[in-house]
mmCIF file of N, CA and C in Angstrom:
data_model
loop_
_atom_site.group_PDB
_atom_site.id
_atom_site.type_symbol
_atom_site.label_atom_id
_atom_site.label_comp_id
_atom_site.label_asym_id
_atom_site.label_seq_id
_atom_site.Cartn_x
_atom_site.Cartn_y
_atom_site.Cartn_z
ATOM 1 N N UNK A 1210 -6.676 7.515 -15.066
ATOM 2 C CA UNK A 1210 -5.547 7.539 -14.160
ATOM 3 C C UNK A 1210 -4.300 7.130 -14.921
ATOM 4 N N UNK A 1211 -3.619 7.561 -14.816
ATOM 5 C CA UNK A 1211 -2.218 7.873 -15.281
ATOM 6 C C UNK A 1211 -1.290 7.168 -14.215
ATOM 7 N N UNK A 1212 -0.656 5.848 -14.092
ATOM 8 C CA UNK A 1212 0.414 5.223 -13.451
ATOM 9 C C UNK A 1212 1.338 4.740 -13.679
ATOM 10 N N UNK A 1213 2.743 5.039 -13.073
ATOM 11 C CA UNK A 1213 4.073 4.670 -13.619
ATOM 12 C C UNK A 1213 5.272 4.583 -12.599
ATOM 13 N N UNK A 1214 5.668 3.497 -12.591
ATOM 14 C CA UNK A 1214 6.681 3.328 -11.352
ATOM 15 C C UNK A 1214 8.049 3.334 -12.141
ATOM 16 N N UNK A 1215 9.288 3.295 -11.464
ATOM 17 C CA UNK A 1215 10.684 3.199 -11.543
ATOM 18 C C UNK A 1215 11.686 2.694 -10.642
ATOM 19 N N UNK A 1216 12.010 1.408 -10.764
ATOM 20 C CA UNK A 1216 13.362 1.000 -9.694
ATOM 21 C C UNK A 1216 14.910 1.754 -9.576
ATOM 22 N N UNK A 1217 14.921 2.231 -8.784
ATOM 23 C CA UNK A 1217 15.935 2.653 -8.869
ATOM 24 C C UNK A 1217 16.900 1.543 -7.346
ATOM 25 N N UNK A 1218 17.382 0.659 -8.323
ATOM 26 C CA UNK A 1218 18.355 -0.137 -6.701
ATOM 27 C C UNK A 1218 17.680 -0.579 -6.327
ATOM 28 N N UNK A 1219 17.465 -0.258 -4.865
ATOM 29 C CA UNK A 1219 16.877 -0.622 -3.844
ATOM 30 C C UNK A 1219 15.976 0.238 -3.501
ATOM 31 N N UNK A 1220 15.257 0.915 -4.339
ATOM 32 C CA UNK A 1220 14.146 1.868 -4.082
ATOM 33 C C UNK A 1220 13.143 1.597 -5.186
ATOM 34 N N UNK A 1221 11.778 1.851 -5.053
ATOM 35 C CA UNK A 1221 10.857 2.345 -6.112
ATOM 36 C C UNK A 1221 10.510 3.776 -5.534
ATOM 37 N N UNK A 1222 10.177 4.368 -7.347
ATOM 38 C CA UNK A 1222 9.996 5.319 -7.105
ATOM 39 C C UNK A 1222 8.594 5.590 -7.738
ATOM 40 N N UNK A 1223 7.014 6.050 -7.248
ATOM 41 C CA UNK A 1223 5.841 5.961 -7.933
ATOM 42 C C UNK A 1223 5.605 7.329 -7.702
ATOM 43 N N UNK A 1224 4.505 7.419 -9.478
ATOM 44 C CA UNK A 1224 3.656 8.517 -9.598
ATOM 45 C C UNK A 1224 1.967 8.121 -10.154
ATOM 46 N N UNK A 1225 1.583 8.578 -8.854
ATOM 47 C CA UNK A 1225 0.132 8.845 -9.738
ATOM 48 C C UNK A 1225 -0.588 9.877 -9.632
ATOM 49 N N UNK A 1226 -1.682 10.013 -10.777
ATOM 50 C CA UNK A 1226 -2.415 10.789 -10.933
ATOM 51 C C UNK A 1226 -3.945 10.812 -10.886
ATOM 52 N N UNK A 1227 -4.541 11.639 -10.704
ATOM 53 C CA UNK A 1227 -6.060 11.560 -10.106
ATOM 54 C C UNK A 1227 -6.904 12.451 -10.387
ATOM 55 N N UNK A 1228 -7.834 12.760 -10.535
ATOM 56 C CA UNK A 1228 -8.647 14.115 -10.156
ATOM 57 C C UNK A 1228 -9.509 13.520 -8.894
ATOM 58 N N UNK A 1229 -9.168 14.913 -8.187
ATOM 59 C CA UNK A 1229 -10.323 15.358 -7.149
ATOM 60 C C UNK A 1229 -9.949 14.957 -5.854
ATOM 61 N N UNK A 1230 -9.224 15.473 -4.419
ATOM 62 C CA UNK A 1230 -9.153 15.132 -3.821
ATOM 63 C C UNK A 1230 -10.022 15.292 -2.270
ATOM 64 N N UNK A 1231 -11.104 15.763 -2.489
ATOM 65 C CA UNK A 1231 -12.116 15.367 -1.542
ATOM 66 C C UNK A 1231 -12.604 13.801 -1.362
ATOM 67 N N UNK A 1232 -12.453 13.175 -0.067
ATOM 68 C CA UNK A 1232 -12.737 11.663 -0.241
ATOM 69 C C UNK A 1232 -13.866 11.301 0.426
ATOM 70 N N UNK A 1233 -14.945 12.157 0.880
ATOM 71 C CA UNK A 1233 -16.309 12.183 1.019
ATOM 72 C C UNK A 1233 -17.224 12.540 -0.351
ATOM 73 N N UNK A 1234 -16.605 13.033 -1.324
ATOM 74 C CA UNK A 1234 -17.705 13.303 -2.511
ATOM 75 C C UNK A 1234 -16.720 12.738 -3.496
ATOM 76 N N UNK A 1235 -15.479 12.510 -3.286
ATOM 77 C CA UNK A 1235 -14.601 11.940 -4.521
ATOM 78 C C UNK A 1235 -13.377 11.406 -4.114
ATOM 79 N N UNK A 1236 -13.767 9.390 -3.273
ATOM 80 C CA UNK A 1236 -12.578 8.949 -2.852
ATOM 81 C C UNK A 1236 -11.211 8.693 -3.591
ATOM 82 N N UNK A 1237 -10.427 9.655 -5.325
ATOM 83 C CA UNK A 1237 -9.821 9.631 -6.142
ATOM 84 C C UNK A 1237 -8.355 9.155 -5.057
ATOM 85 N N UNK A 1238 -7.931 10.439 -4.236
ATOM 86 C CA UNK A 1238 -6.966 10.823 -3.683
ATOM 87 C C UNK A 1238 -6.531 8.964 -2.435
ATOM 88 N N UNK A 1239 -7.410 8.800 -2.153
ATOM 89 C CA UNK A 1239 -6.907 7.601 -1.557
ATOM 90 C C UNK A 1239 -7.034 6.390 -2.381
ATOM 91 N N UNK A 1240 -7.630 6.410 -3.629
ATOM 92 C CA UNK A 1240 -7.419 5.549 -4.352
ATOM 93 C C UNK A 1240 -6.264 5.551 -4.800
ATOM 94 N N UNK A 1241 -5.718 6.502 -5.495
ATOM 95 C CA UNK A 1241 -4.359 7.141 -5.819
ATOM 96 C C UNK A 1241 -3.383 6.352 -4.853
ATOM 97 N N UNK A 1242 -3.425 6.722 -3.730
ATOM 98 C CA UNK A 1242 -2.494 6.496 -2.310
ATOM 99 C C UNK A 1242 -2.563 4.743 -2.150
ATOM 100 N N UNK A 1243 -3.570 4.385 -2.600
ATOM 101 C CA UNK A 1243 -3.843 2.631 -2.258
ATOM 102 C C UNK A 1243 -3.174 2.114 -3.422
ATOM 103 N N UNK A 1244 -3.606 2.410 -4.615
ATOM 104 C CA UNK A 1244 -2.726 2.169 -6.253
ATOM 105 C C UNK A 1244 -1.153 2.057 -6.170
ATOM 106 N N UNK A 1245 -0.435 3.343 -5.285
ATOM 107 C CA UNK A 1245 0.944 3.728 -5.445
ATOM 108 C C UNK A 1245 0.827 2.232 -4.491
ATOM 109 N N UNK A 1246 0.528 2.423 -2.706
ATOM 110 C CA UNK A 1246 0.697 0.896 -1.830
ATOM 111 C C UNK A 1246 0.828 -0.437 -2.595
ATOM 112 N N UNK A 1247 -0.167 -0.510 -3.886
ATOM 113 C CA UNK A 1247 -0.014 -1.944 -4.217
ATOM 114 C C UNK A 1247 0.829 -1.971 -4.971
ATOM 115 N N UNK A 1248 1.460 -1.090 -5.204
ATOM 116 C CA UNK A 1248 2.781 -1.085 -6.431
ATOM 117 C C UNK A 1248 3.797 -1.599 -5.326
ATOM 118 N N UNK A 1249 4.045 -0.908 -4.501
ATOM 119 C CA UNK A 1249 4.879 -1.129 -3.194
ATOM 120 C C UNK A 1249 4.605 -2.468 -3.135
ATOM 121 N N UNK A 1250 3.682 -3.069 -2.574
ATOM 122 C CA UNK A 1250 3.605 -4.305 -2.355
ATOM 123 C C UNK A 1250 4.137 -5.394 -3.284
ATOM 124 N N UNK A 1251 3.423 -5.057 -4.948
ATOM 125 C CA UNK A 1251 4.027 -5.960 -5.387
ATOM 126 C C UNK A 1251 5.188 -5.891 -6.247
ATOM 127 N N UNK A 1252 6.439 -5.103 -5.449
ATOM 128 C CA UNK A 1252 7.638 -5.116 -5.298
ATOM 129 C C UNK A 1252 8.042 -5.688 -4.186
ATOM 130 N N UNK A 1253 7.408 -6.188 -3.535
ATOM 131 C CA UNK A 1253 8.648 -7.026 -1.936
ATOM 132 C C UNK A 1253 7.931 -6.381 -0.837
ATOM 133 N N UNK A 1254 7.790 -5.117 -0.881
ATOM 134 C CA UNK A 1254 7.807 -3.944 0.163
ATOM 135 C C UNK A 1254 6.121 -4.210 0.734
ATOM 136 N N UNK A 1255 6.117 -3.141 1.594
ATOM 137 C CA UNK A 1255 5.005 -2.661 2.230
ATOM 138 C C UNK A 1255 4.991 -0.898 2.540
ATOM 139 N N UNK A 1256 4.104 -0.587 2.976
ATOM 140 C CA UNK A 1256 3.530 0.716 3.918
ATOM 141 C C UNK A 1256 4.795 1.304 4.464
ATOM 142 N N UNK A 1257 5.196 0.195 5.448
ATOM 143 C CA UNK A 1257 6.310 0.571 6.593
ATOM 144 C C UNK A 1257 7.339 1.035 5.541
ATOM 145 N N UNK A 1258 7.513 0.714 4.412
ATOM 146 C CA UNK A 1258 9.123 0.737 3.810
ATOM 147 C C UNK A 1258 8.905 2.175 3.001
ATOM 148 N N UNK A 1259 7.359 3.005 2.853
ATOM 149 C CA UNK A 1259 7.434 3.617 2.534
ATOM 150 C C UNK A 1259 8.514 5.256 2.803
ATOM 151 N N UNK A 1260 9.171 5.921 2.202
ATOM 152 C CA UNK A 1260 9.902 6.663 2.818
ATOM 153 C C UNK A 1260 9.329 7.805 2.591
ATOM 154 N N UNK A 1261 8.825 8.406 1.835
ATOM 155 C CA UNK A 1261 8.888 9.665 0.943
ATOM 156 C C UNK A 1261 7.304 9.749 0.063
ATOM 157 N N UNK A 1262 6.432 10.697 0.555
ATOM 158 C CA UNK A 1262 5.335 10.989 -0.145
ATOM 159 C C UNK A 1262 5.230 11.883 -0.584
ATOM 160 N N UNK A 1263 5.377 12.782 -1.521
ATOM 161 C CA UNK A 1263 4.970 13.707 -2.081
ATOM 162 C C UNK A 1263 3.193 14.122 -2.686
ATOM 163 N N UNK A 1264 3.153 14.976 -2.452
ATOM 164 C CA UNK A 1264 1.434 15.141 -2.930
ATOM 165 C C UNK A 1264 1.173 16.898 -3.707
ATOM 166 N N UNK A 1265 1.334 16.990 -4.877
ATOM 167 C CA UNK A 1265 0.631 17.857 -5.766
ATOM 168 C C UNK A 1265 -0.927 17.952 -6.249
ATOM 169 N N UNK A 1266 -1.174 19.413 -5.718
ATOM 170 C CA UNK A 1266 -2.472 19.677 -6.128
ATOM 171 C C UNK A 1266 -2.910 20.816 -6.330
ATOM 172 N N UNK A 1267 -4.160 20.916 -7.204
ATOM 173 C CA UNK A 1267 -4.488 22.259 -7.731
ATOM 174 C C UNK A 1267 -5.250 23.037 -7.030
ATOM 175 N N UNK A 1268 -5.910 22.044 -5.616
ATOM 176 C CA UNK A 1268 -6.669 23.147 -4.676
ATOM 177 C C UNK A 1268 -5.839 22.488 -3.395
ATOM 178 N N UNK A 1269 -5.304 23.343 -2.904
ATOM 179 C CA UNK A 1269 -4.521 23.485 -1.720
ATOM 180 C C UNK A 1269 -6.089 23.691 -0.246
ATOM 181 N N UNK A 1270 -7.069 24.376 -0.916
ATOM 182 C CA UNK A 1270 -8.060 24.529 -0.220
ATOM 183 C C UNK A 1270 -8.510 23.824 0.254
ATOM 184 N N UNK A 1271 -7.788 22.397 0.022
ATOM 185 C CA UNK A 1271 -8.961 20.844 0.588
ATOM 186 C C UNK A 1271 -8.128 20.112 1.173
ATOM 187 N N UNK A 1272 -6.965 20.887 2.006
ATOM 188 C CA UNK A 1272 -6.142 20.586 2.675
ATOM 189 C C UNK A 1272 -6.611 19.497 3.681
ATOM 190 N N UNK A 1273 -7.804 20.203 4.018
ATOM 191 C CA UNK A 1273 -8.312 19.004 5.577
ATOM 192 C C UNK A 1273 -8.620 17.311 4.774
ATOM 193 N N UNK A 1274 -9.316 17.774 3.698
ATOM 194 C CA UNK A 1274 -9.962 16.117 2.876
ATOM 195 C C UNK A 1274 -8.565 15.839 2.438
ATOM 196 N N UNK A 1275 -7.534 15.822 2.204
ATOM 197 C CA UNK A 1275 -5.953 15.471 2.318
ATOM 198 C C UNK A 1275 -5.664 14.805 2.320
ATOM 199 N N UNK A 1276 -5.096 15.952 4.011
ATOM 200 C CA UNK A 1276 -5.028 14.611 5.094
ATOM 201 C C UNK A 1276 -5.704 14.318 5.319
ATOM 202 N N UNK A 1277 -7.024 13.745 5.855
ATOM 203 C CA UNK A 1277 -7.489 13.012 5.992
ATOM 204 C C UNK A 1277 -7.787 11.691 5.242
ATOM 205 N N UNK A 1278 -7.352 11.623 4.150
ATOM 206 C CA UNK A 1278 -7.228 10.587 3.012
ATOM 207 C C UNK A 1278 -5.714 10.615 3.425
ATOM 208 N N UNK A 1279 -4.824 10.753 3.612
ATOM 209 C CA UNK A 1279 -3.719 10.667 3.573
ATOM 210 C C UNK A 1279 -3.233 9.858 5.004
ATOM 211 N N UNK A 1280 -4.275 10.308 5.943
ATOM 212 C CA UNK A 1280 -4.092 9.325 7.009
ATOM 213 C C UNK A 1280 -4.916 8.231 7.868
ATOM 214 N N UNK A 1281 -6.099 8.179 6.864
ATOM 215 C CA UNK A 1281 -6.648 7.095 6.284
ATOM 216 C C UNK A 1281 -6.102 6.104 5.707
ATOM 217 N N UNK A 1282 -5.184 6.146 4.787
ATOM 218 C CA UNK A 1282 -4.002 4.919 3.579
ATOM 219 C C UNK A 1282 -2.624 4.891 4.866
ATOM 220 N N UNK A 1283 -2.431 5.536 5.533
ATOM 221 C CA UNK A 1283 -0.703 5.681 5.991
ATOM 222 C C UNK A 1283 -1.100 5.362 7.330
ATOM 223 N N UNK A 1284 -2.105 5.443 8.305
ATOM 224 C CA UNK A 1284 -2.301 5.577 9.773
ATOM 225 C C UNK A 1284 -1.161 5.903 10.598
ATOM 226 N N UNK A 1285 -0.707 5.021 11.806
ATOM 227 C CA UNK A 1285 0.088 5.901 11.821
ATOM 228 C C UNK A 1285 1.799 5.971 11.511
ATOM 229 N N UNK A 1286 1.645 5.293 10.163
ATOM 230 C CA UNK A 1286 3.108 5.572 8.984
ATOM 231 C C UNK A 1286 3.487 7.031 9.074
ATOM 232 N N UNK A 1287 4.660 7.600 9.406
ATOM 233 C CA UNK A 1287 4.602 8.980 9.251
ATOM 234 C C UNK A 1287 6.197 9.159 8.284
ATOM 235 N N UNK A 1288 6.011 8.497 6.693
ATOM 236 C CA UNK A 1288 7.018 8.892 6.101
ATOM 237 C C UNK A 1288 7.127 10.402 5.932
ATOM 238 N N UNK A 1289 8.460 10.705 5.396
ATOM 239 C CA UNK A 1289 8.398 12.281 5.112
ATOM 240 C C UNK A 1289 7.919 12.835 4.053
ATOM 241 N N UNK A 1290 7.345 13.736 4.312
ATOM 242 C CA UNK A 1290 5.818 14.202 3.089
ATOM 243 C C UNK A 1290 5.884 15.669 2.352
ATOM 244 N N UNK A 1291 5.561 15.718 1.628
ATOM 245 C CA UNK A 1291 5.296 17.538 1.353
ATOM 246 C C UNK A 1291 4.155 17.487 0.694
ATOM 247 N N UNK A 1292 3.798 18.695 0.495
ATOM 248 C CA UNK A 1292 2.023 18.815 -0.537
ATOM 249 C C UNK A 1292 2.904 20.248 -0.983
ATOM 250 N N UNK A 1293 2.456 20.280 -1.939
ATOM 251 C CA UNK A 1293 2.924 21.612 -2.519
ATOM 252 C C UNK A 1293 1.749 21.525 -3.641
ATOM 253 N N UNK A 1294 1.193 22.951 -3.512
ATOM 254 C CA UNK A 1294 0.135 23.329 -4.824
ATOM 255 C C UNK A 1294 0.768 24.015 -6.043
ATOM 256 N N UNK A 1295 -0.171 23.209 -7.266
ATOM 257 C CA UNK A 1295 0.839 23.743 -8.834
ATOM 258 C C UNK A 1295 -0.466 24.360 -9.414
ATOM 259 N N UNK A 1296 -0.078 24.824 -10.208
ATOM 260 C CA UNK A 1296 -1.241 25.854 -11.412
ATOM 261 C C UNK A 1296 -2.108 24.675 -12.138
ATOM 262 N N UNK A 1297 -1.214 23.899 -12.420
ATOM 263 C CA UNK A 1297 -1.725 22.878 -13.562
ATOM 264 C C UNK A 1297 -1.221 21.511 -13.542
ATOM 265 N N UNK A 1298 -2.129 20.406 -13.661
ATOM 266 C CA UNK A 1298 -1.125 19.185 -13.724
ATOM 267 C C UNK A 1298 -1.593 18.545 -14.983
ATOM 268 N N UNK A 1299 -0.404 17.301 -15.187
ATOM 269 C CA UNK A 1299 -0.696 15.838 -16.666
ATOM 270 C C UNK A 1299 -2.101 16.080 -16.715
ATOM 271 N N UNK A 1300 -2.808 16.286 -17.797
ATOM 272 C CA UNK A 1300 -4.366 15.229 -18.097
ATOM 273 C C UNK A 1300 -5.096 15.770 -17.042
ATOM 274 N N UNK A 1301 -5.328 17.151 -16.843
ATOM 275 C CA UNK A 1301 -6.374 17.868 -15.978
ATOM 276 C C UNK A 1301 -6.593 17.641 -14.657
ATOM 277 N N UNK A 1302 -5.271 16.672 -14.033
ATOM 278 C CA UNK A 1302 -5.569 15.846 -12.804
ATOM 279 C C UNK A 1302 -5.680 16.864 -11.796
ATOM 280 N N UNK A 1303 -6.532 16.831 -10.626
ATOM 281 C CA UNK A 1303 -6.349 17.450 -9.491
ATOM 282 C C UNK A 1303 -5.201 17.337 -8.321
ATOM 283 N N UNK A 1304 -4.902 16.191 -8.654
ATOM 284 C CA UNK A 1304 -3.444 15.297 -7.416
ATOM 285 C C UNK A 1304 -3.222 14.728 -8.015
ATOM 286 N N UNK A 1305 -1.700 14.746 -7.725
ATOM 287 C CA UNK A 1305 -0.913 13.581 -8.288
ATOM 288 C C UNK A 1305 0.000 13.526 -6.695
ATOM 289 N N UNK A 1306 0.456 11.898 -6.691
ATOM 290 C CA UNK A 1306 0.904 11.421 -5.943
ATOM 291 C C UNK A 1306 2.648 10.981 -6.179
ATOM 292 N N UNK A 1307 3.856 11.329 -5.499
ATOM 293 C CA UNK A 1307 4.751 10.313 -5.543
ATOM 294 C C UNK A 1307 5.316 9.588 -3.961
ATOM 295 N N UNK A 1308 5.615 8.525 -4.756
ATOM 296 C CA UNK A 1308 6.282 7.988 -3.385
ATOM 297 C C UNK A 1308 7.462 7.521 -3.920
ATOM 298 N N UNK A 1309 7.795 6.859 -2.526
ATOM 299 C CA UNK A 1309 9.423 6.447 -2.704
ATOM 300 C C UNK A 1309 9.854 5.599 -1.662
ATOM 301 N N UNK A 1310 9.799 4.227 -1.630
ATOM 302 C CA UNK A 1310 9.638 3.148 -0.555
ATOM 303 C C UNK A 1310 11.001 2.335 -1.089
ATOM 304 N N UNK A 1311 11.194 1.902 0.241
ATOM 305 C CA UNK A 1311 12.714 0.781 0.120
ATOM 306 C C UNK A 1311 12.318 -0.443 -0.691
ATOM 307 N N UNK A 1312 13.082 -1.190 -1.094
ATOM 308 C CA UNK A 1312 12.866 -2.153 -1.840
ATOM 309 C C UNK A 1312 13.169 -3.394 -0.588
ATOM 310 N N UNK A 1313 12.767 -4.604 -0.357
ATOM 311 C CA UNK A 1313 13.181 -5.227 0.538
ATOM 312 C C UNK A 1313 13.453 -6.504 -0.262
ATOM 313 N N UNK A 1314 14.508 -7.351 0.333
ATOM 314 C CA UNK A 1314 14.787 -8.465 0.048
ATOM 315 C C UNK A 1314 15.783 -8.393 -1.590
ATOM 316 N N UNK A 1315 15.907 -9.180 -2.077
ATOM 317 C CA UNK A 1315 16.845 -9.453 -3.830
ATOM 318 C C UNK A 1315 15.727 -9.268 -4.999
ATOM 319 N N UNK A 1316 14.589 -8.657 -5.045
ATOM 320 C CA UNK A 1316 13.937 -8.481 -6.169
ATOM 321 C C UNK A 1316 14.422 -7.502 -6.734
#
């Protein structure tokens, strides 16, 4: 797994990467989603402050195992999201994740 955050201000901005986003034969994709959360967290923030999820992947076909990992980690958080499928990602990954959560408080 491949992880890397960026402050920008009053924002972080996270990416991760994963293979495999089925989370009945390969819980990667909500591990991914829990990894980016604890980055959030240990910046100030939480869940709620999340704004912005982005989700890249190479099988668009496993749309349902997703979301369903996706609203499994977020319940019912409904930042604004996209999934968009790519040909190829970093290091053979199947998903990669970004987010983009407020920063709270003077850290």
């Amino acid at each position: 797994m491949a992880k890397a955050f960026t402050r920008l201000g009053r924002e972080i901005a996270i990416s991760v990467k994963l293979s495999g986003p089925n989370p009945d034969t390969n819980p990667r994709l909500r591990v991914a989603m829990q990894n980016a959360l604890r980055v959030v967290g240990d910046n100030g923030s939480s869940a709620s402050d999340v704004v912005k999820v982005g989700i890249f992947t190479t099988r668009i076909s496993e749309i349902s195992e997703i979301n369903a990992s996706y609203l499994d980690v977020l319940g019912d958080l409904r930042p604004a999201r996209s999934l968009v499928e790519v040909s190829a990602l970093p290091r053979q990954a199947l998903v990669e994740i970004e987010m983009v959560a407020r920063v709270r408080g003077d850290r």
